[in-house]
Amino acid sequence: MRDRASASGWRGVALIAVVYVYFLIFAQFAFLTRLAELGVDGNALKMVMAAMAAGGILFSLLTPRLRVVPEPARRLRVGLAICAVAALLTLLPLGIAAGACVAFLIGAGLGITTVTLVTHLRQWTGDRRGIVYVGLGTGIAYLICNVPPVFTAAPEEQAILAATLCLIAMLLPLGSEPHAPEEYTAGTRMSFPIALVSFAALIWLDSAAFFIIQHTPALKSGTWLGSVHLWTNGALHFLAALASAALVQSGRARVALALAFAALGFACVLLQHPALILSASLFYPVGVSFYSVALVAYPSFLTRADSPEDRGRQAGWIYAIAGWMGSALGIGMGQNLGHVPLGFVVVAGCVVLAPVIVTIVRGSARETAVIAGAGAVAFVLYALMPQQASETLSPVERGRQIYISEGCISCHSQYVRPNSPDVAMWGPTESMEELHAQKPPLIGNRRQGPDLSQVGLRRSALWLKAHLMNPAEVSYGSPMPSYAFLFADGRGNDLVAYLSSLHGPGEQLQREREEAWSPTSAALASANADEGRRLYQRHCATCHDAQGATRLRWLGYWRIVPQTLPELRGYAAQQTLGRIAVISRFGVFGTDMPGHEYLNDQQIASVALFLKLAPMQDVSQTSTH
Amino acid sequence: MDESVRTAEAGRSAGVTAAVQHALGWLVFGNALGVMIAIPLLLPRLNPWLGEWTYGRWMMVHMNTALFGWCSLPMLALLFKAYGADRGSLAPWCRPVVWLWSAALVVGSYSWLQGHSSGKLFLDWSGYARFFFPLALLALWILLAIAFVRNRKRGAGERIKFLARLTGLLSLLPVPIAIFAASSPNSYPAIDPATGGPTGASQLESTLGVVLILLAVPFGVARPLKGVRRTASICCAVFFAECALTALLGSGDVSHRIPAQYLSLASVLVWVPLVRAYYARFEWTPATRRWRTAFLAWWAGLVITGWIMFLPGVLDRVKFTDALVGHSLLAVAGFLSAYVIFILVQVLGEEDAWILNRTWSFYAWNLGVLAYVVVIMVAGWVEGADPAFTIVPGTARNVLYVIRLLTGISMLAGSVEWLLASLALKTKRSVSRELELPGVKVA
């Protein structure tokens, strides 16, 4: 008879959590770091890892066949004890041979523990909510591993933690009576071969992505470094594990695996683009947790097994082939290629999604036929349409296409309304003929940022590039995203060429207008040097402060290096307030100094007053942004 | 039950149900995107999370899926009913057409995210997607045409209905080509040289297009009441008079400051009472009452504010500001959404109307839209006098944007409830079909 503890399932949750923590934080992580500390690398490292894989494969396959320790609880304790001892042995100064022996021990311990655990898991979780407990145990394990003090601990500390958890698990009251299996009825069962290849494909993807992230500093810093990242990863793992358990429990194991592939495959594709590392870091943990739950739940609850031995044999094959071999192949891919090829993601997708796709196609034959037919017709029509190769376009034309592609029109207009305040702010008006000559006119309907129809008159190419690379650094408070990724290839320079080309023939007239402008007398009267200092800090210091972020970043590129504040004050002392206001508002033509057209007269007058009148001790109070 | 009746009813149910579910799916998707891209406007540091799929690319997806997904798919349900395509042997082909439409939107969304765009707002179809979407429109038209021919042979329509359907069919035929052509970068409508926006004549023309749809739709889904002929005659007279006025105004680049433009546009105000009177001349299921009231209220608000915002002085201040964003939201989330839900409730009938008629989601949506419009118009009015209000965001702008974000979440919550409820449609319908008696059709 099962006791109350078994019915509550907490022992199952604890056992799954301990084994996963051991595997994730120690076998897959701390042990490798420890080997690196001991100077085991290159071919020696490969040999050591091969020993671990050999131990894992051998004992995954042997465990259901061995009669030495027939009682499940005792066999599980033996496996946990081997794991604990192996972890503690890594604290010693191991050489290559000793390292290989310990690695073999780790693999053997894991092989015995995992196969025994899933074969008899119902004994410790009960049948009714067993899969939910699997999700809970898996989620808790991933969460623990991502707790910053655990994740960032020294490998020796992680080894001690893993060993301690194994020893605690050995002390759990695991019972000794065999559990009478109940038929699990929820949902459609997956056939064993389909499950095997699906898990193999997913683990291959996971291991490759894991290896690449771990060995690429830029990727690692974008995904695993910092408390925020780690807590986010932990939370995503935990939630995805619970979601996966809910799906599997309700008979949608195939959907869970399909979602795991979608998330993992997407993460692998995103990892190839440096700008998308953050997004990849969201998908990767979701994909991993989705399949990790199924990896335990499938052999425990979803296989067709006539006896515990039969269940154990199936679990053994899954962990030997999908687990250990899939993992080794993934690591090999990461080592040799440094990325997951798109073709492999597609093949893996075909393997994992095939059952789901076949089901959908069978149930929606008409829909599939209509979409495929229309898709083919559209493809033919598209292929017949003459296309202009981008190589035949000028940089300005290509830049215009990028402006359209990036949806710049959503935030920037290109239309200066005649006889309106627009002219003073954004430059001369275009004629209707000029406008209609554009294909299409990019007038837009919104100004989250400045109008750009005459931006070539108002901004230098360097300023445009600096702004596109890091908008908030150059323009205080700008909500515009960085377009630094465009400069990884030629697109950024094309966009700068296009923006620089945006100006009409009214340049001379515009310069005269600017020179004739002055703040209103009311604005001059209400100018405030304190406000001017605040505005200077926000809008000017990034270039004019000796340590200004923009100034330093583009130090070798300025046409004229921006003056520092003391130099500015020296210049301002010789100028009228009106002249300083004109420069503050419209910039200096022929240099990289931009205007601040959107500030009102009173603000401009305040900046001018600050530069002209403020005491020298204010210099120390300025800061960069 | 007779097998043919069972098949026919199952097909009708599947096609209309699919249109409703897909429409609501796109509504939730579009709303979720709206909320997502509103957040980096407040917290620009989150922009890197979007990677290369930046705000500008998502905006294309957000706007186009709202228009071509949420606002268009309910019209498929309406057309299936109006042309009888959801009955008989054609019924099983309704669902594939809906799926094709959604597939075109998926292709379009991916293409916009990949940076393929025509550069024309709400007509961003470009490259492969520019061919795919018109094919979905064409597939719909072929289905309707076959249904029209089949029902004509059976003598199922009266003469007026026959002519109305024929006119509708002929009007829909050029739409796929029109969408393809309008997406071309080489065509562009007349420009108001004073603002860079549409002219008064263009606005009048597009309003009349909407009015034409408003006048045609009831004939497809509701029974006319006594007096409809007289009201319809008045509406037709006004409609054709305004068409003549539009023709007189011409299609040149004309300023909104010309009195002929804003005075002519004032003629649309007459549609506020006329549409109300016209819809009162049809028999609607009682379940539509709430959404009919909402759509008429939003229609009045849209037309009146639309004209006011076109006036000299007002347009000069609000052009390119958030105020026009507010007006666009009033049009799409206020008027159009209320209208398509009203139509969906009518198409679904009393039995299934509950999915769109829950009190809290009704208020979550409508009050959310109202609050959004008010907040964003206030922001736009301030911005009109001080561009730095938006370009250099400060506390006041951020507070308004936070409120806007909350209203967006409110709308999203309402739409999620409708979508989840709509997922029960299939089950409910299959249960009700089993209870049918031979020869008795489920409404």
Coordinates of C-alpha atoms in Angstrom, one line a residue, chain A residues 172-436:
Chain A
L172 CA 14.4 10.2 1.5
P173 CA 11.9 7.5 2.6
L174 CA 11.6 5.9 -0.9
G175 CA 9.7 2.8 0.3
S176 CA 10.4 -0.7 -0.8
E177 CA 7.1 -2.1 -2.1
P178 CA 6.7 -2.3 -5.8
H179 CA 4.1 -0.1 -7.3
A180 CA 1.2 -1.7 -9.2
P181 CA 1.2 0.4 -12.4
E182 CA -2.1 2.0 -13.5
E183 CA -2.9 2.5 -17.1
Y184 CA -2.3 6.0 -18.1
T185 CA -5.1 7.1 -20.4
A186 CA -4.7 10.8 -21.1
G187 CA -4.3 11.7 -24.7
T188 CA -2.7 10.0 -27.7
R189 CA 0.5 8.0 -27.1
M190 CA 3.5 8.7 -29.2
S191 CA 5.2 5.7 -30.8
F192 CA 8.6 4.9 -29.5
P193 CA 10.6 5.5 -32.7
I194 CA 9.0 8.9 -33.2
A195 CA 9.7 9.9 -29.6
L196 CA 13.3 8.6 -29.9
V197 CA 14.2 10.6 -33.0
S198 CA 12.3 13.7 -31.7
F199 CA 14.2 13.7 -28.4
A200 CA 17.4 13.1 -30.3
A201 CA 16.8 16.1 -32.6
L202 CA 15.9 18.4 -29.7
I203 CA 18.8 17.4 -27.5
W204 CA 21.1 17.8 -30.5
L205 CA 19.8 21.3 -31.0
D206 CA 20.0 22.2 -27.3
S207 CA 23.5 20.9 -26.8
A208 CA 24.8 22.7 -29.9
A209 CA 23.2 26.0 -28.8
F210 CA 24.4 25.5 -25.2
F211 CA 28.0 24.9 -26.3
I212 CA 28.0 27.9 -28.7
I213 CA 26.6 30.2 -26.0
Q214 CA 29.0 28.9 -23.4
H215 CA 32.0 29.4 -25.7
T216 CA 31.1 32.7 -27.2
P217 CA 31.7 35.6 -24.8
A218 CA 29.3 38.0 -26.6
L219 CA 26.5 35.4 -26.5
K220 CA 27.3 34.4 -22.9
S221 CA 27.1 38.0 -21.8
G222 CA 23.8 38.5 -23.6
T223 CA 22.2 35.4 -22.1
W224 CA 23.7 34.2 -18.9
L225 CA 25.5 37.1 -17.2
G226 CA 23.9 39.3 -14.6
S227 CA 21.3 38.7 -12.0
V228 CA 18.4 40.0 -14.1
H229 CA 19.3 37.6 -16.9
L230 CA 19.6 34.6 -14.6
W231 CA 16.4 35.3 -12.7
T232 CA 14.6 35.8 -16.0
N233 CA 16.0 32.5 -17.3
G234 CA 15.0 30.8 -14.1
A235 CA 11.4 32.1 -14.2
L236 CA 11.1 31.3 -17.9
H237 CA 12.3 27.7 -17.3
F238 CA 10.0 27.3 -14.4
L239 CA 6.9 28.6 -16.2
A240 CA 7.7 26.7 -19.4
A241 CA 8.1 23.5 -17.4
L242 CA 4.7 23.9 -15.8
A243 CA 3.1 24.7 -19.2
S244 CA 4.7 21.7 -20.8
A245 CA 3.5 19.5 -17.9
A246 CA 0.0 20.8 -18.4
L247 CA 0.1 20.1 -22.1
V248 CA 1.5 16.6 -21.6
Q249 CA -0.9 15.8 -18.8
S250 CA -3.8 16.8 -21.1
G251 CA -2.6 14.4 -23.8
R252 CA -0.7 17.0 -26.0
A253 CA 2.8 15.6 -25.7
R254 CA 3.3 16.2 -29.5
V255 CA 2.3 19.8 -29.1
A256 CA 4.7 20.2 -26.2
L257 CA 7.6 18.8 -28.4
A258 CA 6.5 20.9 -31.3
L259 CA 6.6 24.0 -29.1
A260 CA 9.9 23.0 -27.8
F261 CA 11.3 22.7 -31.3
A262 CA 9.7 26.1 -32.3
A263 CA 11.4 27.8 -29.4
L264 CA 14.7 26.1 -29.6
G265 CA 14.9 26.3 -33.4
F266 CA 14.0 30.0 -33.3
A267 CA 16.7 30.6 -30.6
C268 CA 19.3 28.8 -32.8
V269 CA 18.4 31.0 -35.7
L270 CA 18.4 34.2 -33.6
L271 CA 21.8 33.3 -32.1
Q272 CA 23.3 33.9 -35.6
H273 CA 22.4 37.6 -35.4
P274 CA 24.3 39.5 -32.7
A275 CA 21.5 42.1 -32.5
L276 CA 19.0 39.3 -31.5
I277 CA 20.9 37.7 -28.7
L278 CA 18.5 39.1 -26.1
S279 CA 15.5 37.7 -27.9
A280 CA 17.3 34.3 -28.3
S281 CA 17.8 34.3 -24.6
L282 CA 14.1 34.3 -24.1
F283 CA 13.3 31.4 -26.4
Y284 CA 16.2 29.1 -25.4
P285 CA 15.1 28.4 -21.8
V286 CA 11.5 28.0 -22.9
G287 CA 12.4 25.3 -25.5
V288 CA 14.7 23.5 -23.2
S289 CA 12.1 23.2 -20.4
F290 CA 9.4 22.2 -22.8
Y291 CA 11.3 19.1 -23.9
S292 CA 13.0 18.4 -20.6
V293 CA 9.6 17.7 -19.0
A294 CA 8.6 15.4 -21.8
L295 CA 11.9 13.6 -21.6
V296 CA 11.0 12.4 -18.1
A297 CA 7.3 12.1 -18.6
Y298 CA 7.5 10.0 -21.8
P299 CA 9.3 7.0 -20.5
S300 CA 7.6 7.2 -17.1
F301 CA 4.0 7.6 -18.2
L302 CA 3.5 7.6 -22.0
T303 CA 5.3 4.5 -23.4
R304 CA 3.5 1.3 -24.1
A305 CA 5.3 -1.0 -21.6
D306 CA 4.3 -4.5 -20.6
S307 CA 6.5 -4.6 -17.5
P308 CA 8.9 -2.3 -15.5
E309 CA 11.8 -4.1 -17.3
D310 CA 10.3 -3.2 -20.7
R311 CA 9.8 0.4 -19.6
G312 CA 13.3 0.5 -18.3
R313 CA 14.7 -0.8 -21.6
Q314 CA 12.9 1.9 -23.5
A315 CA 14.1 4.5 -21.1
G316 CA 17.6 3.2 -21.5
W317 CA 17.5 3.5 -25.3
I318 CA 16.1 7.0 -25.1
Y319 CA 18.8 8.2 -22.7
A320 CA 21.6 6.4 -24.4
I321 CA 20.8 7.4 -28.0
A322 CA 18.8 10.7 -27.7
G323 CA 20.4 11.8 -24.4
W324 CA 24.1 10.9 -24.5
M325 CA 24.6 10.5 -28.3
G326 CA 22.4 13.5 -29.2
S327 CA 24.3 15.6 -26.7
A328 CA 27.7 14.5 -28.0
L329 CA 26.7 15.3 -31.6
G330 CA 25.3 18.7 -30.6
I331 CA 28.5 19.6 -28.8
G332 CA 30.5 18.4 -31.8
M333 CA 28.4 20.6 -34.1
G334 CA 29.1 23.5 -31.8
Q335 CA 32.8 22.9 -31.6
N336 CA 33.3 22.3 -35.4
L337 CA 30.9 24.8 -36.9
G338 CA 30.4 27.5 -34.2
H339 CA 26.7 27.8 -35.2
V340 CA 23.7 25.7 -35.9
P341 CA 23.1 25.6 -39.7
L342 CA 19.7 26.7 -40.8
G343 CA 19.5 23.4 -42.8
F344 CA 19.9 21.4 -39.7
V345 CA 17.2 23.4 -37.9
V346 CA 14.9 22.6 -40.9
V347 CA 15.7 18.9 -40.8
A348 CA 15.2 18.8 -37.0
G349 CA 11.9 20.6 -37.5
C350 CA 10.7 18.0 -40.1
V351 CA 11.6 15.2 -37.6
V352 CA 9.9 16.8 -34.6
L353 CA 6.9 18.4 -36.3
A354 CA 6.2 15.6 -38.8
P355 CA 3.5 13.9 -36.6
V356 CA 1.8 17.2 -35.9
I357 CA 1.9 18.3 -39.5
V358 CA 0.6 14.9 -40.8
T359 CA -2.3 15.2 -38.3
I360 CA -3.1 18.8 -39.4
V361 CA -2.9 17.9 -43.1
R362 CA -5.1 14.9 -42.7
G363 CA -7.7 16.9 -40.8
S364 CA -7.5 20.0 -43.1
A365 CA -6.8 18.6 -46.5
R366 CA -8.9 21.3 -48.3
E367 CA -7.3 24.1 -46.4
T368 CA -3.8 22.7 -47.0
A369 CA -4.5 22.3 -50.7
V370 CA -6.0 25.8 -51.2
I371 CA -3.1 27.5 -49.3
A372 CA -0.5 25.4 -51.2
G373 CA -2.1 26.1 -54.5
A374 CA -2.4 29.8 -53.9
G375 CA 1.1 29.9 -52.6
A376 CA 2.4 28.2 -55.7
V377 CA 0.5 30.6 -58.0
A378 CA 1.8 33.6 -56.1
F379 CA 5.3 32.3 -56.4
V380 CA 5.0 31.9 -60.1
L381 CA 3.5 35.4 -60.5
Y382 CA 6.2 36.8 -58.3
A383 CA 8.9 35.1 -60.2
L384 CA 7.6 36.4 -63.5
M385 CA 7.6 40.0 -62.2
P386 CA 10.8 41.9 -63.1
Q387 CA 12.9 42.8 -60.1
Q388 CA 15.5 45.4 -59.9
A389 CA 18.8 44.0 -58.4
S390 CA 20.0 46.1 -55.4
E391 CA 23.5 46.2 -56.9
T392 CA 22.2 48.4 -59.7
L393 CA 20.9 51.0 -57.3
S394 CA 22.9 53.9 -56.0
P395 CA 23.6 54.1 -52.2
V396 CA 21.0 56.8 -51.9
E397 CA 18.4 54.6 -53.6
R398 CA 19.3 51.6 -51.5
G399 CA 19.2 53.9 -48.4
R400 CA 15.7 55.0 -49.3
Q401 CA 14.6 51.3 -49.5
I402 CA 16.1 50.7 -46.1
Y403 CA 14.2 53.8 -44.7
I404 CA 11.0 52.1 -46.0
S405 CA 12.0 48.6 -44.8
E406 CA 12.6 49.8 -41.3
G407 CA 9.3 51.6 -41.1
C408 CA 10.9 55.0 -40.3
I409 CA 7.7 56.5 -41.7
S410 CA 5.9 55.3 -38.5
C411 CA 7.8 58.0 -36.5
H412 CA 9.2 60.5 -38.9
S413 CA 7.4 62.7 -41.4
Q414 CA 8.9 64.1 -44.6
Y415 CA 6.8 67.1 -45.1
V416 CA 7.4 70.7 -44.1
R417 CA 4.2 72.6 -44.1
P418 CA 4.5 75.9 -45.9
N419 CA 4.1 79.2 -44.0
S420 CA 4.0 77.4 -40.7
P421 CA 6.4 77.0 -37.7
D422 CA 7.6 73.9 -39.5
V423 CA 9.8 76.0 -41.8
A424 CA 11.8 77.5 -38.9
M425 CA 12.2 74.1 -37.3
W426 CA 12.7 71.7 -40.2
G427 CA 13.8 73.7 -43.2
P428 CA 12.4 74.8 -46.6
T429 CA 9.2 73.4 -48.1
E430 CA 9.3 71.0 -51.1
S431 CA 7.2 71.7 -54.1
M432 CA 4.4 69.4 -55.1
E433 CA 6.3 68.4 -58.2
E434 CA 9.3 67.3 -56.1
L435 CA 6.9 65.4 -53.9
H436 CA 5.1 63.5 -56.6

